[in-house]
PDB file of N, CA and C in Angstrom:
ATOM      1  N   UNK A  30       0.845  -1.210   0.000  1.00  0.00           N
ATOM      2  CA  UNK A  30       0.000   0.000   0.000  1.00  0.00           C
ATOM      3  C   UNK A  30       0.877   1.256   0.000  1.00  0.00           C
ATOM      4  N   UNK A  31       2.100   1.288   0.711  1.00  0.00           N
ATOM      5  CA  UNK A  31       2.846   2.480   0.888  1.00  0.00           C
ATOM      6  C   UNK A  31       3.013   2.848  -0.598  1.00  0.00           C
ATOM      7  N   UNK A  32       4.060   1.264  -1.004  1.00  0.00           N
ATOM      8  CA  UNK A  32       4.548   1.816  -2.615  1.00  0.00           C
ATOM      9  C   UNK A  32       3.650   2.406  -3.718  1.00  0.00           C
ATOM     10  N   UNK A  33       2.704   1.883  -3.139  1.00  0.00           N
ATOM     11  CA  UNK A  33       1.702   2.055  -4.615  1.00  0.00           C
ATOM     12  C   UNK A  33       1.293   3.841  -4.294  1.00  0.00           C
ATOM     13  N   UNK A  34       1.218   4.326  -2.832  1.00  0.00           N
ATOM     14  CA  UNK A  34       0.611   6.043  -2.737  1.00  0.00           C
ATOM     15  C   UNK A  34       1.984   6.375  -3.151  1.00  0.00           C
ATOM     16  N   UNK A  35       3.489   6.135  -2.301  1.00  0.00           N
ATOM     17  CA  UNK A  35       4.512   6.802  -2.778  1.00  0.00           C
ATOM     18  C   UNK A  35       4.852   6.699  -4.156  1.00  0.00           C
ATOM     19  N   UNK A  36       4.318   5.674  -4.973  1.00  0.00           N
ATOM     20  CA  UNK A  36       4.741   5.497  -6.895  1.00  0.00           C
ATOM     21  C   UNK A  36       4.683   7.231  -7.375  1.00  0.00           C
ATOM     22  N   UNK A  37       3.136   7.549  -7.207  1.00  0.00           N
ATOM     23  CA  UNK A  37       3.363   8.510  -7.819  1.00  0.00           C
ATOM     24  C   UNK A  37       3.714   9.837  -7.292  1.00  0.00           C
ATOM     25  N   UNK A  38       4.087   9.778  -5.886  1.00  0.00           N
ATOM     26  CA  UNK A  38       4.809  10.942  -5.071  1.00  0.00           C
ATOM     27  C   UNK A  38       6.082  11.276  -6.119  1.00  0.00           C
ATOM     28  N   UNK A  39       6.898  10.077  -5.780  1.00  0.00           N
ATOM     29  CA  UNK A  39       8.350  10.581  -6.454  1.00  0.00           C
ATOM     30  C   UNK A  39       8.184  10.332  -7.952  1.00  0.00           C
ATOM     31  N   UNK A  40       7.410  10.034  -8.685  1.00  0.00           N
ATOM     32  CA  UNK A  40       6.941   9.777  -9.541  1.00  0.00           C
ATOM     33  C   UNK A  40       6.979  11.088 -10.342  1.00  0.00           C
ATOM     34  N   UNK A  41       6.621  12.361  -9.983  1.00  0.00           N
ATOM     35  CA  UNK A  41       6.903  13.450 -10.264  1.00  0.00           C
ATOM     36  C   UNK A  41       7.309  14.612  -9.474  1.00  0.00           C
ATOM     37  N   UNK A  42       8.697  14.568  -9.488  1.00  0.00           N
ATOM     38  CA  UNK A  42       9.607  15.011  -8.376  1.00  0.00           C
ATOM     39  C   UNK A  42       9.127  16.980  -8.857  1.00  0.00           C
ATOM     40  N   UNK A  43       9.228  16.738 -10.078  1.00  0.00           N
ATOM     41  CA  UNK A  43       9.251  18.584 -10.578  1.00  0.00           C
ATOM     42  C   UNK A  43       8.225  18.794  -9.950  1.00  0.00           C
ATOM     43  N   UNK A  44       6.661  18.179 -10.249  1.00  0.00           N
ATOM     44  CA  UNK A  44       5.653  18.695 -10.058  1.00  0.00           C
ATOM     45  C   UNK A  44       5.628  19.080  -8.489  1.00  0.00           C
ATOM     46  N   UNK A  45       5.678  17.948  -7.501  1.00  0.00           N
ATOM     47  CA  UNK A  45       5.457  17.832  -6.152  1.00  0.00           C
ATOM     48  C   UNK A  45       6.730  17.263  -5.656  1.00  0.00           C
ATOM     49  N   UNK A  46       7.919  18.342  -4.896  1.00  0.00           N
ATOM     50  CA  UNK A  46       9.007  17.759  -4.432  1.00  0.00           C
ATOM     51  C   UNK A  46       8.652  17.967  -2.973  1.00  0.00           C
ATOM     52  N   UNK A  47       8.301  16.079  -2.452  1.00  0.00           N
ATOM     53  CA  UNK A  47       7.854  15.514  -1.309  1.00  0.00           C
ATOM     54  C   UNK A  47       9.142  14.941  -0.843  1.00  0.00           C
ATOM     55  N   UNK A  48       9.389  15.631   0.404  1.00  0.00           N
ATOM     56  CA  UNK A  48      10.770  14.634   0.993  1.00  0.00           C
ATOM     57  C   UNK A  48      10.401  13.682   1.598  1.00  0.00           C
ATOM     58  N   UNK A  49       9.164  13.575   1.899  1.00  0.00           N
ATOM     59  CA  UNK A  49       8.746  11.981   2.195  1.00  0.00           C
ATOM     60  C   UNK A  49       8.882  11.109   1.388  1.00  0.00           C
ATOM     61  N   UNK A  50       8.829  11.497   0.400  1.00  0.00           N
ATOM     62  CA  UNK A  50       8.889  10.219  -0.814  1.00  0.00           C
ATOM     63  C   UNK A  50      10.230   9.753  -0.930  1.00  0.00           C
ATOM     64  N   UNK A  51      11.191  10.486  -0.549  1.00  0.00           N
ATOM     65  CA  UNK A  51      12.808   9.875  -0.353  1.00  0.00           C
ATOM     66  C   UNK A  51      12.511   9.132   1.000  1.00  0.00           C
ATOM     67  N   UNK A  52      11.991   9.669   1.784  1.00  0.00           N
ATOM     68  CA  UNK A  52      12.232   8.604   3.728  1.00  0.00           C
ATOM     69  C   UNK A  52      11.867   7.570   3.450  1.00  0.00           C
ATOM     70  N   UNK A  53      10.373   7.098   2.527  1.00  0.00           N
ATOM     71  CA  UNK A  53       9.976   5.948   2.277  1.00  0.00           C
ATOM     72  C   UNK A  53      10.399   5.407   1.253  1.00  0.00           C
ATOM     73  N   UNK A  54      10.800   5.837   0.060  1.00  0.00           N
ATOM     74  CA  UNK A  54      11.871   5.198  -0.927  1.00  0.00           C
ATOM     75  C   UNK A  54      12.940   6.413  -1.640  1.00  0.00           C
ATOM     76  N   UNK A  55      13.820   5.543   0.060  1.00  0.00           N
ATOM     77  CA  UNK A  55      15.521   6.253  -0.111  1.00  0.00           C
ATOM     78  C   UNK A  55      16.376   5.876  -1.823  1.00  0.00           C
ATOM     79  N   UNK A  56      15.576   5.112  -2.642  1.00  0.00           N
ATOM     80  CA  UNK A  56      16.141   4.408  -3.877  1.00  0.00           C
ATOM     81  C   UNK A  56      15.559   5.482  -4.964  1.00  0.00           C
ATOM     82  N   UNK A  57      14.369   5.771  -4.482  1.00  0.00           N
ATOM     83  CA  UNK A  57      13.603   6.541  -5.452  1.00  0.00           C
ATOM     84  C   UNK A  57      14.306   7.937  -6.233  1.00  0.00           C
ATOM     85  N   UNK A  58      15.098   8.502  -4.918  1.00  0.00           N
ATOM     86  CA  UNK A  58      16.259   9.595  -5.288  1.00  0.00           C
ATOM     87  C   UNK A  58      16.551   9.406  -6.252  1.00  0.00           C
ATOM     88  N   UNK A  59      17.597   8.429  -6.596  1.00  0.00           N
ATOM     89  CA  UNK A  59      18.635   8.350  -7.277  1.00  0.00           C
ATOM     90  C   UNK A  59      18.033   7.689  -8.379  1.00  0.00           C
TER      91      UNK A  59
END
C-alpha cells in the first residue's frame, strides 16, 4: 500500500518535491 501512494509521489519530483517520498523510498532519489 505504501509503494503504490509513494509510486506517484516521487513519480513526479518537478511537479510535487515531497521529501517523504525519499524517507519511504531512499532508492527513489537516485
Amino acid at each position: 500500500m505504501t509503494r503504490t501512494l509513494a509510486a506517484p509521489a516521487f513519480a513526479s519530483p518537478t511537479r510535487t518535491p515531497s521529501p517523504l517520498a525519499g524517507i519511504s523510498n531512499p532508492g527513489a532519489r537516485l
